[in-house]
Short mmCIF file of C-alpha atoms in Angstrom, two decimals:
data_model
loop_
_atom_site.label_atom_id
_atom_site.label_comp_id
_atom_site.label_asym_id
_atom_site.label_seq_id
_atom_site.Cartn_x
_atom_site.Cartn_y
_atom_site.Cartn_z
CA MET A 1 113.11 -84.64 -87.16
CA GLY A 2 111.76 -85.02 -83.61
CA GLY A 3 108.82 -83.18 -82.13
CA THR A 4 106.57 -82.85 -79.10
CA SER A 5 102.77 -82.81 -79.09
CA ILE A 6 101.04 -81.20 -76.10
CA PRO A 7 97.27 -81.34 -75.59
CA VAL A 8 95.43 -78.11 -74.80
CA LEU A 9 92.22 -78.68 -72.86
CA TRP A 10 89.51 -76.23 -71.79
CA SER A 11 90.39 -74.08 -68.79
CA GLY A 12 86.89 -73.26 -67.48
CA ASP A 13 87.39 -71.48 -64.14
CA LEU A 14 91.16 -71.62 -64.46
CA PRO A 15 92.11 -71.21 -60.76
CA ALA A 16 89.60 -73.93 -59.77
CA THR A 17 90.79 -76.20 -62.56
CA LEU A 18 94.42 -75.83 -61.58
CA GLU A 19 93.58 -76.41 -57.92
CA PHE A 20 91.92 -79.70 -58.90
CA TYR A 21 95.11 -80.84 -60.60
CA ARG A 22 97.21 -79.70 -57.67
CA ALA A 23 95.12 -82.03 -55.50
CA LEU A 24 96.08 -84.88 -57.84
CA GLY A 25 99.77 -84.15 -57.37
CA TYR A 26 100.39 -82.06 -60.46
CA ARG A 27 102.63 -79.00 -60.24
CA VAL A 28 101.31 -75.76 -61.74
CA VAL A 29 104.05 -74.13 -63.81
CA SER A 30 102.02 -71.36 -65.46
CA GLU A 31 98.76 -69.54 -64.69
CA LYS A 32 97.67 -66.59 -66.84
CA THR A 33 94.28 -64.91 -66.97
CA ARG A 34 95.13 -62.02 -69.34
CA PRO A 35 94.65 -61.48 -72.21
CA TYR A 36 93.01 -64.93 -71.97
CA ASN A 37 93.13 -67.97 -69.70
CA TYR A 38 96.13 -70.23 -70.10
CA GLY A 39 97.55 -72.68 -67.59
CA ILE A 40 100.12 -75.47 -67.58
CA VAL A 41 100.47 -78.39 -65.16
CA THR A 42 103.12 -81.10 -65.08
CA ARG A 43 103.92 -84.39 -63.38
CA ASP A 44 105.89 -87.53 -64.21
CA GLY A 45 107.63 -85.82 -67.12
CA TYR A 46 104.59 -84.73 -69.14
CA GLU A 47 102.57 -81.52 -69.40
CA VAL A 48 98.89 -80.71 -69.85
CA HIS A 49 97.91 -77.24 -71.05
CA PHE A 50 94.60 -75.43 -70.56
CA GLY A 51 93.41 -72.71 -72.92
CA PRO A 52 90.28 -70.61 -73.48
CA SER A 53 86.90 -72.36 -73.20
CA PRO A 54 83.71 -71.71 -75.18
CA LYS A 55 81.01 -69.75 -73.33
CA PRO A 56 78.83 -71.42 -72.34
CA ILE A 57 80.45 -74.86 -72.44
CA ASP A 58 78.21 -77.23 -74.39
CA GLU A 59 77.70 -80.36 -72.26
CA LYS A 60 77.30 -82.45 -75.42
CA SER A 61 80.82 -81.47 -76.46
CA VAL A 62 82.49 -82.16 -73.12
CA ALA A 63 82.89 -85.89 -73.77
CA TYR A 64 85.07 -85.14 -76.81
CA VAL A 65 87.59 -82.94 -74.99
CA ALA A 66 90.28 -85.35 -73.87
CA CYS A 67 93.90 -86.39 -73.96
CA LEU A 68 95.78 -89.66 -73.48
CA VAL A 69 98.67 -90.14 -71.07
CA TYR A 70 100.75 -93.29 -71.59
CA LEU A 71 102.63 -94.55 -68.54
CA ASP A 72 104.55 -97.64 -67.51
CA GLU A 73 102.16 -98.28 -64.61
CA VAL A 74 98.65 -97.08 -63.80
CA GLU A 75 97.32 -99.13 -60.85
CA ASP A 76 99.29 -97.27 -58.18
CA LEU A 77 98.40 -93.96 -59.83
CA HIS A 78 94.70 -94.80 -59.66
CA ARG A 79 95.12 -95.59 -55.97
CA GLU A 80 96.92 -92.28 -55.41
CA PHE A 81 94.24 -90.30 -57.25
CA THR A 82 91.47 -92.10 -55.36
CA THR A 83 93.04 -91.13 -52.04
CA ALA A 84 93.48 -87.52 -53.16
CA LEU A 85 89.91 -87.15 -54.44
CA ARG A 86 88.44 -88.76 -51.32
CA ALA A 87 90.40 -86.29 -49.19
CA ARG A 88 89.19 -83.37 -51.30
CA TYR A 89 85.51 -84.31 -51.62
CA GLY A 90 84.94 -86.60 -48.64
CA ARG A 91 84.05 -89.43 -51.03
CA VAL A 92 85.17 -90.93 -54.31
CA PRO A 93 83.39 -88.96 -57.08
CA VAL A 94 82.17 -91.58 -59.56
CA GLN A 95 79.21 -89.80 -61.15
CA GLY A 96 78.92 -86.39 -62.77
CA VAL A 97 81.80 -83.91 -62.93
CA PRO A 98 84.47 -84.24 -61.63
CA ARG A 99 84.82 -88.03 -61.40
CA ILE A 100 87.23 -90.95 -61.63
CA THR A 101 86.44 -94.31 -63.17
CA ARG A 102 86.91 -97.49 -61.18
CA PHE A 103 89.82 -99.88 -61.66
CA ARG A 104 89.65 -103.69 -61.66
CA PRO A 105 92.52 -106.22 -61.48
CA GLY A 106 94.02 -106.71 -64.92
CA GLN A 107 92.73 -103.39 -66.23
CA SER A 108 95.17 -101.24 -68.20
CA ARG A 109 93.54 -97.79 -68.14
CA PHE A 110 91.31 -95.42 -66.21
CA THR A 111 89.87 -91.96 -66.75
CA VAL A 112 89.72 -88.78 -64.68
CA VAL A 113 87.16 -86.13 -65.67
CA ASP A 114 88.02 -82.71 -64.25
CA PRO A 115 85.59 -79.97 -63.09
CA VAL A 116 85.43 -78.52 -66.62
CA GLY A 117 84.55 -81.88 -68.19
CA ASN A 118 87.96 -82.56 -69.74
CA SER A 119 88.88 -86.26 -69.71
CA ILE A 120 92.40 -87.56 -69.21
CA LEU A 121 92.85 -91.25 -69.96
CA TYR A 122 95.80 -92.83 -68.16
CA ILE A 123 96.87 -95.86 -70.18
CA ARG A 124 99.53 -98.47 -69.48
CA ARG A 125 102.10 -98.29 -72.25
CA ASP A 126 102.02 -102.03 -73.01
CA GLU A 127 98.23 -102.22 -73.26
CA SER A 128 97.12 -104.96 -75.67
CA ASP A 129 95.13 -104.18 -78.80
CA ILE A 130 91.37 -103.81 -78.31
CA GLU A 131 89.09 -106.12 -80.31
CA TYR A 132 85.75 -104.34 -80.36
CA GLY A 133 82.69 -106.56 -80.65
CA GLY A 134 84.36 -109.38 -78.76
CA SER A 135 87.09 -111.75 -79.86
CA LYS A 136 86.31 -113.44 -83.17
CA SER A 137 87.74 -116.65 -81.73
CA LEU A 138 84.77 -116.81 -79.31
CA THR A 139 81.09 -117.47 -79.89
CA GLY A 140 77.79 -117.09 -78.07
CA LEU A 141 77.79 -115.77 -74.53
CA GLN A 142 81.58 -115.98 -74.25
CA ARG A 143 81.95 -113.46 -77.06
CA VAL A 144 79.29 -111.24 -75.45
CA ILE A 145 81.26 -111.29 -72.19
CA ASP A 146 84.47 -110.37 -74.01
CA ASN A 147 82.73 -107.48 -75.77
CA ALA A 148 81.16 -106.33 -72.49
CA ARG A 149 84.59 -106.23 -70.88
CA THR A 150 85.77 -103.94 -73.67
CA LEU A 151 82.75 -101.66 -73.25
CA ARG A 152 83.28 -101.53 -69.49
CA ASP A 153 87.07 -101.32 -69.18
CA PHE A 154 88.04 -99.39 -72.32
CA LYS A 155 85.01 -97.26 -73.21
CA ASN A 156 83.77 -96.70 -69.63
CA ASP A 157 80.23 -97.22 -70.92
CA ASP A 158 78.28 -98.97 -68.17
CA ARG A 159 74.96 -98.54 -69.94
CA ALA A 160 76.19 -100.25 -73.11
CA THR A 161 77.86 -102.94 -71.00
CA SER A 162 74.61 -103.70 -69.21
CA ARG A 163 72.63 -103.77 -72.46
CA ALA A 164 75.11 -106.13 -74.10
CA LEU A 165 75.08 -108.56 -71.17
CA GLU A 166 71.30 -108.53 -70.71
CA SER A 167 70.79 -109.11 -74.44
CA GLY A 168 73.45 -111.82 -74.50
CA LEU A 169 71.85 -113.69 -71.62
CA ARG A 170 68.49 -113.60 -73.36
CA ARG A 171 69.95 -114.82 -76.67
CA PHE A 172 72.55 -117.31 -75.53
CA GLY A 173 71.84 -118.02 -71.85
CA ALA A 174 69.90 -121.24 -72.43
CA GLN A 175 72.77 -122.73 -74.47
CA ALA A 176 75.61 -121.36 -72.35
CA THR A 177 77.36 -123.24 -69.57
CA PRO A 178 76.40 -122.38 -65.99
CA VAL A 179 79.81 -120.84 -65.38
CA ASP A 180 79.48 -118.48 -68.36
CA ARG A 181 75.99 -117.45 -67.23
CA ALA A 182 77.41 -116.80 -63.77
CA ARG A 183 80.30 -114.74 -65.21
CA ALA A 184 77.88 -112.57 -67.19
CA MET A 185 75.66 -112.09 -64.15
CA ALA A 186 78.64 -111.20 -61.97
CA MET A 187 79.67 -108.53 -64.48
CA LEU A 188 76.11 -107.21 -64.48
CA ALA A 189 76.18 -107.07 -60.68
CA GLU A 190 79.38 -105.02 -60.74
CA VAL A 191 77.93 -102.57 -63.26
CA ALA A 192 74.67 -102.33 -61.28
CA LEU A 193 76.61 -101.44 -58.12
CA ALA A 194 78.72 -98.90 -60.01
CA THR A 195 75.59 -97.15 -61.27
CA GLY A 196 73.96 -97.03 -57.83
CA ASP A 197 71.57 -99.99 -58.13
CA SER A 198 72.72 -102.01 -55.13
CA ALA A 199 69.39 -103.90 -55.00
CA ARG A 200 69.91 -105.22 -58.53
CA ALA A 201 73.48 -106.18 -57.67
CA ALA A 202 72.30 -108.15 -54.66
CA GLU A 203 69.57 -109.81 -56.74
CA LEU A 204 72.08 -110.97 -59.34
CA ARG A 205 74.43 -112.34 -56.69
CA GLY A 206 71.53 -114.32 -55.27
CA GLN A 207 70.70 -115.74 -58.70
CA ILE A 208 74.29 -116.89 -59.14
CA THR A 209 74.07 -119.02 -56.00
CA ASP A 210 71.12 -120.89 -57.57
CA LEU A 211 73.21 -122.05 -60.54
CA ALA A 212 74.65 -125.57 -60.63
CA LEU A 213 78.35 -124.71 -60.42
CA THR A 214 81.21 -127.13 -59.89
CA ASP A 215 84.01 -126.33 -57.47
CA ALA A 216 86.15 -125.22 -60.42
CA ASP A 217 83.30 -123.04 -61.71
CA GLN A 218 82.86 -121.43 -58.31
CA ALA A 219 86.54 -120.51 -58.23
CA VAL A 220 86.19 -118.76 -61.61
CA VAL A 221 83.05 -116.91 -60.57
CA ALA A 222 84.58 -115.96 -57.21
CA ALA A 223 87.22 -114.00 -59.10
CA GLU A 224 84.48 -112.13 -61.00
CA LEU A 225 82.50 -111.47 -57.83
CA ARG A 226 85.60 -110.16 -56.10
CA ALA A 227 85.32 -107.15 -58.41
CA VAL A 228 81.88 -106.45 -56.92
CA THR A 229 83.21 -106.72 -53.37
CA ASP A 230 86.23 -104.56 -54.19
CA LEU A 231 84.03 -101.92 -55.82
CA ALA A 232 81.75 -101.79 -52.76
CA ALA A 233 84.81 -101.27 -50.54
CA TRP A 234 86.25 -98.62 -52.91
CA LEU A 235 83.00 -96.65 -52.86
CA ARG A 236 82.58 -97.00 -49.11
CA GLU A 237 86.09 -96.23 -47.82
#
């Protein structure tokens, strides 16, 4: 027997919430305020519903109100949402509520948090399995880097990402190859920039130039640093 599961998120100020989703290209198909708030939006063949919210909304609970949307492609959608949010707010909202998470080459998901605090995770349908803690086939700093990528790209936890990399560099940096140290530092620079610490990002980029890197190493690190450059452009545009 077939069935359909539809998430019901918090409505908050329902007209404002629905207007936010209109800006993202959703179509509002229902908006009711009596006897209680209930709204429905749709796009790309799926629906999201919004029902009554607790009063007041507990900020500690907001992070747990979410739904997943699986799609064949997410990169172009992230670009579309970025353009729409920049037009609406005059900037890309990356902190607080509402916000959108950044997107790096090779990433398979991103998150939009709406004005109520609901999170929608847009996930590419063929996303590979996540190995939390870093791949067991890796050791030392390489495994730390793999775990940090999971924390950054899948959990959207920049603080945990930074802690993991800083700790990994202290524990394994002396034994690691220069290119792995540079990769970890480049990831730290990207996270620093994302969290508003441009001075730390610049400091880390300067430290990378002091490492003894071969031409092949520099090509690898250049790909990591490109994420920093792309993020700066994304925030600035």
